[in-house]
Coordinates of C-alpha atoms in Angstrom, one line a residue:
M219 CA -33.8 4.2 -1.1
A220 CA -31.1 1.5 -1.9
E221 CA -28.9 0.2 0.8
V222 CA -25.2 0.6 0.3
S223 CA -22.8 -2.3 0.0
V224 CA -20.0 -1.3 2.6
S225 CA -16.4 -2.2 1.8
R226 CA -14.0 -0.8 4.3
R227 CA -11.4 -0.1 1.2
R228 CA -14.0 2.0 -0.5
L229 CA -15.8 4.2 2.0
T230 CA -16.1 7.8 1.0
S231 CA -15.2 10.5 3.3
I232 CA -18.9 11.2 3.9
Q233 CA -19.8 7.7 4.4
K234 CA -16.9 7.4 7.2
V235 CA -18.8 10.3 8.9
A236 CA -22.1 8.6 8.4
L237 CA -20.7 5.3 10.2
L238 CA -19.1 7.7 13.0
M239 CA -22.5 9.2 13.8
I240 CA -24.2 5.8 13.7
A241 CA -21.9 4.5 16.3
L242 CA -21.9 7.3 18.2
G243 CA -25.4 7.0 18.9
V244 CA -28.4 9.7 18.6
D245 CA -27.6 12.1 21.5
K246 CA -24.0 12.5 21.0
A247 CA -24.5 12.6 17.1
S248 CA -26.9 15.2 17.2
L249 CA -24.5 17.7 19.1
I250 CA -22.0 17.2 16.3
L251 CA -24.7 17.7 13.5
K252 CA -26.0 20.6 15.0
N253 CA -22.8 22.3 14.5
L254 CA -22.5 21.7 10.9
K255 CA -24.0 23.3 7.8
E256 CA -27.5 22.4 6.7
S257 CA -26.2 20.9 3.6
E258 CA -23.2 19.0 5.2
V259 CA -25.9 17.6 7.5
E260 CA -28.4 16.5 4.5
K261 CA -25.3 14.7 2.7
I262 CA -24.5 12.7 6.0
S263 CA -28.3 12.0 7.0
V264 CA -28.7 10.7 3.3
E265 CA -25.5 8.0 3.9
M266 CA -26.7 7.1 7.2
A267 CA -30.2 6.0 5.8
K268 CA -28.4 4.2 2.7
L269 CA -26.0 2.2 5.3
Q270 CA -27.8 -0.7 6.5
N271 CA -26.4 -3.8 8.1
V272 CA -22.8 -2.3 8.6
P273 CA -20.4 -5.1 9.8
A274 CA -18.9 -4.4 13.1
E275 CA -15.5 -4.7 12.0
V276 CA -16.0 -1.8 9.5
I277 CA -17.4 0.5 12.1
S278 CA -14.6 -0.1 14.5
E279 CA -11.9 0.7 11.8
V280 CA -13.7 4.0 11.0
I281 CA -13.6 4.9 14.8
V282 CA -10.0 3.9 15.1
E283 CA -9.2 5.8 11.7
F284 CA -11.1 8.8 13.6
Y285 CA -9.1 8.4 16.8
E286 CA -5.8 8.5 14.8
M287 CA -6.7 11.3 13.0
M288 CA -8.1 13.7 16.0
T289 CA -5.0 12.6 18.0
A290 CA -2.5 13.6 15.3
N291 CA -4.2 16.9 14.7
K292 CA -4.0 17.5 18.4
F293 CA -0.2 17.3 18.4
I294 CA 0.1 19.2 14.9
V295 CA -1.5 21.9 16.9
Q296 CA 0.4 21.5 19.9
G297 CA 3.7 21.6 18.6
G298 CA 3.9 21.5 14.8
I299 CA 4.3 18.3 12.4
D300 CA 7.5 17.4 13.8
Y301 CA 6.5 17.4 17.1
A302 CA 3.3 15.3 16.2
R303 CA 5.9 12.9 14.3
E304 CA 7.9 12.3 17.4
L305 CA 5.0 11.5 19.6
L306 CA 3.1 9.4 17.2
E307 CA 6.2 7.3 16.3
A308 CA 6.7 6.7 20.0
A309 CA 3.3 5.5 20.2
W310 CA 2.5 3.5 17.1
G311 CA 6.0 3.1 15.4
K312 CA 7.6 4.8 12.5
K313 CA 5.0 3.3 9.5
R314 CA 2.2 4.0 11.2
A315 CA 2.7 7.5 12.2
E316 CA 4.0 8.3 8.7
D317 CA 0.5 6.6 7.4
V318 CA -1.6 8.8 9.6
L319 CA 0.2 12.2 9.0
K320 CA 0.1 11.7 5.5
K321 CA -3.7 10.9 5.9
V322 CA -4.0 13.8 7.6
E323 CA -2.2 16.2 5.2
A324 CA -4.3 14.9 2.4
E325 CA -7.7 15.3 3.8
T326 CA -6.5 19.0 5.3
E327 CA -4.8 19.6 2.0
V328 CA -2.2 21.4 3.7
S329 CA 0.8 20.1 1.5
A330 CA 1.5 18.7 -1.6
F331 CA 0.6 15.3 -0.7
Y332 CA -3.1 16.1 -1.3
L333 CA -2.7 17.3 -4.8
L334 CA -0.2 14.7 -5.8
Q335 CA -2.5 12.0 -4.6
T336 CA -5.6 13.4 -6.4
V337 CA -4.1 13.9 -10.0
D338 CA -5.1 11.3 -12.5
D339 CA -2.3 8.4 -12.8
K340 CA -2.4 8.8 -16.3
Q341 CA -1.6 12.4 -16.3
L342 CA 0.9 11.7 -13.9
I343 CA 2.5 9.0 -16.1
N344 CA 2.4 11.2 -19.4
F345 CA 4.1 14.2 -17.4
L346 CA 6.9 11.6 -15.6
Q347 CA 7.9 10.0 -18.8
N348 CA 9.2 13.4 -20.2
E349 CA 10.9 14.1 -16.9
H350 CA 14.4 13.4 -15.6
P351 CA 14.5 10.2 -13.5
Q352 CA 15.5 12.2 -10.6
T353 CA 12.4 14.3 -10.6
A354 CA 10.2 11.4 -11.4
A355 CA 11.8 9.9 -8.2
L356 CA 11.1 12.9 -6.2
I357 CA 7.4 12.9 -7.2
L358 CA 6.8 9.0 -6.7
S359 CA 8.4 9.0 -3.6
N360 CA 5.8 11.4 -2.3
L361 CA 2.9 9.2 -3.3
R362 CA 1.3 6.6 -1.7
P363 CA 3.2 3.2 -2.2
R364 CA 0.3 1.7 -4.2
Q365 CA -0.3 4.6 -6.3
A366 CA 3.4 5.1 -7.1
A367 CA 3.4 1.1 -7.9
A368 CA 0.5 1.4 -10.3
I369 CA 2.2 4.4 -12.2
I370 CA 5.6 2.7 -12.5
S371 CA 4.3 -0.4 -13.4
E372 CA 3.0 1.6 -16.3
M373 CA 6.4 3.1 -17.4
P374 CA 8.9 1.9 -19.8
E375 CA 11.4 -0.6 -18.5
E376 CA 14.6 1.3 -18.6
M377 CA 12.9 3.8 -16.7
Q378 CA 11.3 1.6 -14.1
Y379 CA 14.7 0.9 -12.7
E380 CA 16.2 3.7 -13.2
I381 CA 13.8 5.5 -10.9
A382 CA 13.8 2.8 -8.4
Y383 CA 17.6 3.3 -8.0
R384 CA 17.3 6.9 -7.4
I385 CA 14.4 6.7 -4.9
A386 CA 16.7 4.2 -3.2
T387 CA 19.6 6.5 -3.0
M388 CA 17.3 9.5 -2.2
E389 CA 18.3 9.7 1.4
K390 CA 21.7 10.6 0.1
T391 CA 20.7 13.5 -2.0
S392 CA 22.2 16.9 -1.2
P393 CA 19.6 19.3 0.0
E394 CA 20.9 21.7 -2.6
L395 CA 19.9 19.1 -5.3
V396 CA 16.7 18.8 -3.6
E397 CA 16.0 22.4 -3.8
D398 CA 17.1 22.9 -7.3
I399 CA 14.4 19.9 -8.6
E400 CA 11.9 21.9 -6.3
N401 CA 12.2 24.9 -8.2
V402 CA 12.3 23.1 -11.8
L403 CA 9.0 21.5 -10.4
R404 CA 7.3 25.2 -9.4
E405 CA 8.2 26.5 -12.7
Q406 CA 7.2 23.7 -14.9
L407 CA 4.1 22.2 -12.9
G408 CA 2.6 25.7 -11.7
N409 CA -0.6 25.1 -10.2
L410 CA -1.1 21.6 -11.2
F411 CA 0.6 20.4 -8.1
G412 CA 1.4 23.4 -6.0
G413 CA 2.9 23.3 -2.6
N414 CA 6.3 22.0 -1.5
L415 CA 7.7 18.3 -2.2
S416 CA 9.2 16.6 0.8
K417 CA 12.8 15.0 0.6
T418 CA 11.5 11.2 0.9
G419 CA 12.7 8.1 -0.2
G420 CA 15.3 5.6 0.6
V421 CA 15.1 1.7 0.2
E422 CA 12.0 1.3 2.7
T423 CA 10.1 3.7 0.2
V424 CA 11.4 1.2 -2.8
A425 CA 10.5 -2.1 -0.9
E426 CA 6.9 -0.5 -0.5
I427 CA 6.5 0.5 -4.0
L428 CA 8.1 -2.9 -5.3
N429 CA 5.6 -4.8 -2.8
S430 CA 2.7 -3.4 -5.0
V431 CA 3.8 -3.3 -8.4
N432 CA 3.2 -6.3 -11.0
R433 CA 5.6 -8.9 -11.2
T434 CA 7.1 -8.0 -14.5
A435 CA 8.0 -4.6 -13.1
E436 CA 9.5 -6.3 -10.0
K437 CA 11.7 -8.5 -11.5
N438 CA 13.0 -6.0 -14.2
I439 CA 13.6 -3.4 -11.2
L440 CA 15.6 -5.9 -9.0
T441 CA 17.4 -7.3 -11.7
H442 CA 18.9 -4.0 -12.8
L443 CA 19.3 -2.9 -9.3
R444 CA 21.7 -6.0 -8.5
E445 CA 23.6 -5.3 -11.5
R446 CA 23.9 -1.6 -10.7
D447 CA 24.6 -1.9 -6.9
S448 CA 24.2 -5.6 -5.4
Q449 CA 24.5 -4.0 -1.9
L450 CA 21.5 -1.6 -2.5
A451 CA 19.5 -4.5 -4.1
E452 CA 20.1 -6.6 -1.0
E453 CA 18.7 -3.8 1.3
V454 CA 15.7 -3.7 -0.7
T455 CA 14.8 -7.2 -0.9
N456 CA 15.3 -7.7 2.6
L457 CA 12.7 -5.3 3.3
M458 CA 10.4 -6.7 0.8
F459 CA 7.9 -9.9 1.1
L460 CA 8.5 -11.7 -2.3
F461 CA 6.0 -14.5 -3.1
E462 CA 9.0 -17.3 -2.8
D463 CA 9.4 -15.8 0.6
I464 CA 6.0 -18.1 1.6
V465 CA 8.1 -20.9 1.8
H466 CA 10.1 -19.6 5.0
L467 CA 6.4 -18.9 6.8
P468 CA 5.4 -20.8 10.0
N469 CA 2.9 -23.6 9.1
A470 CA 0.2 -21.6 11.2
T471 CA 0.8 -18.5 8.9
I472 CA 0.4 -20.5 5.9
Q473 CA -2.5 -22.0 7.0
R474 CA -4.2 -18.6 7.9
I475 CA -3.3 -17.2 4.2
L476 CA -4.9 -20.3 2.7
K477 CA -7.8 -19.6 4.6
E478 CA -8.8 -16.2 2.4
I479 CA -7.8 -17.9 -1.1
D480 CA -10.0 -19.5 -3.4
S481 CA -8.4 -23.0 -5.2
K482 CA -8.4 -21.6 -8.7
T483 CA -6.3 -18.3 -7.6
L484 CA -3.9 -20.6 -5.7
A485 CA -3.4 -23.0 -8.5
L486 CA -2.6 -20.2 -11.0
A487 CA -0.2 -18.6 -8.6
L488 CA 1.8 -21.9 -7.9
K489 CA 1.8 -22.8 -11.9
A490 CA 5.5 -21.2 -12.0
T491 CA 6.7 -21.7 -8.6
S492 CA 9.8 -23.9 -7.3
S493 CA 8.4 -27.8 -6.0
E494 CA 9.5 -26.8 -2.6
L495 CA 7.2 -24.0 -2.1
K496 CA 4.4 -26.4 -3.9
E497 CA 5.2 -29.0 -1.3
R498 CA 5.0 -26.4 1.6
I499 CA 1.6 -25.4 0.5
F500 CA 0.4 -29.2 0.2
K501 CA 1.9 -29.7 3.8
N502 CA -0.5 -27.1 5.3
M503 CA -3.8 -28.3 3.7
S504 CA -5.8 -31.3 4.5
E505 CA -5.0 -34.3 2.4
R506 CA -8.5 -33.8 0.5
A507 CA -7.9 -30.3 -0.4
A508 CA -4.0 -31.2 -1.3
K509 CA -5.2 -33.6 -3.4
M510 CA -7.9 -31.6 -5.2
L511 CA -5.2 -28.6 -5.6
K512 CA -2.6 -31.0 -7.3
E513 CA -5.5 -32.1 -9.8
E514 CA -6.2 -28.6 -10.6
L515 CA -2.6 -27.8 -11.2
D516 CA -2.7 -30.8 -13.8
Y517 CA -5.8 -29.6 -15.5
L518 CA -4.4 -26.1 -15.8
G519 CA -2.4 -26.5 -18.6
P520 CA -0.6 -23.8 -20.5
V521 CA -1.4 -20.5 -18.6
R522 CA -0.4 -16.7 -19.6
I523 CA 2.0 -15.3 -17.3
K524 CA 0.3 -12.2 -16.7
D525 CA -2.6 -14.4 -15.2
V526 CA -0.1 -16.3 -12.7
E527 CA 1.3 -12.9 -11.7
Q528 CA -2.3 -11.6 -11.1
A529 CA -2.9 -14.7 -8.9
Q530 CA 0.6 -14.2 -7.3
K531 CA -0.2 -10.7 -6.6
E532 CA -3.6 -11.4 -5.0
I533 CA -2.1 -13.7 -2.5
L534 CA 0.5 -11.4 -1.6
E535 CA -2.0 -8.6 -0.9
T536 CA -3.8 -10.9 1.3
A537 CA -0.9 -11.7 3.3
R538 CA -0.2 -8.3 3.8
R539 CA -3.4 -7.3 4.5
L540 CA -3.7 -10.0 7.4
E541 CA 0.1 -8.6 8.7
E542 CA -1.5 -5.1 8.8
Q543 CA -4.4 -6.5 11.0
G544 CA -2.0 -7.9 13.4
E545 CA -3.0 -11.6 12.6
I546 CA 0.5 -13.0 11.1
M547 CA 3.7 -11.6 10.9
L548 CA 5.7 -12.2 7.4
V549 CA 9.4 -13.0 7.6
R550 CA 11.1 -11.2 4.6
G551 CA 14.0 -12.1 2.1
E552 CA 16.4 -14.8 3.7
E553 CA 15.4 -14.6 7.3
E554 CA 15.2 -17.6 9.2
E555 CA 11.8 -19.8 9.4
L556 CA 10.2 -18.6 13.0
I557 CA 9.9 -21.3 15.6
E558 CA 6.4 -22.2 15.9

């Protein structure tokens, strides 16, 4: 039986259960497995046999996820979703609490989040392009930021900034209007989505989405947001971490990010940046590495804009992943550089 290459980003639910059983050991795992259906035990056993040489950090993340899910479920049973949200926010902070609660809702299929997040992106794009921007904004604000970003990046430019504006101002939307939109959705979507949509949105949601869209969509949306409502645009950008913001990071943080990036990606990303940012990067490399990077930049010649944007996106995703893991802290917008 072939071994499975383990990536924490691509684990299926069954693989996570299998890893948890491995972590618990034979005695404890057997107590759990005997309470499952024979077909479920068979699937888990197959995955346990496939998963070999699993990195310790991957197992740790699965255990932490399991603990968070169980804690959230316990609070929901005790006092409902609002009670659970209050306790989890107090313990883990607002963003982490919301992420866990959305995951619980998706796994247990108790809300529209599950259906929204499992509908094919192309199907959603085709549907949203024919809908009112307010309807599209309501649906996208109920998706995971990365999924919403992938969808909004594929939409026409004029819809991108209109939808982003409506998501950013959705917190100010009247309950009556939200209810009207929900009624329209029920009539038009039927069983495709089902359930109730939540009244979500706000500048934080837009910032999260824009952090993951391609650079072309990001520039388009922010440009039009500034033209329409400069104060709102400033609120959004203050919550974002843009590629140019690397120049504001402490040396140690830049050095940690650079450890994860190969020279080709870095050279591409720096091709269309300011001399100030380039010098900041060179300063945080060894003399030999900086010289090699400068040579690679000189040899690159003309490059496609989309290749530069993709390289910058990869670096930003790496930076955000390191921040989520607690290894670095990102300075956003025009914040002052941190003292090292």
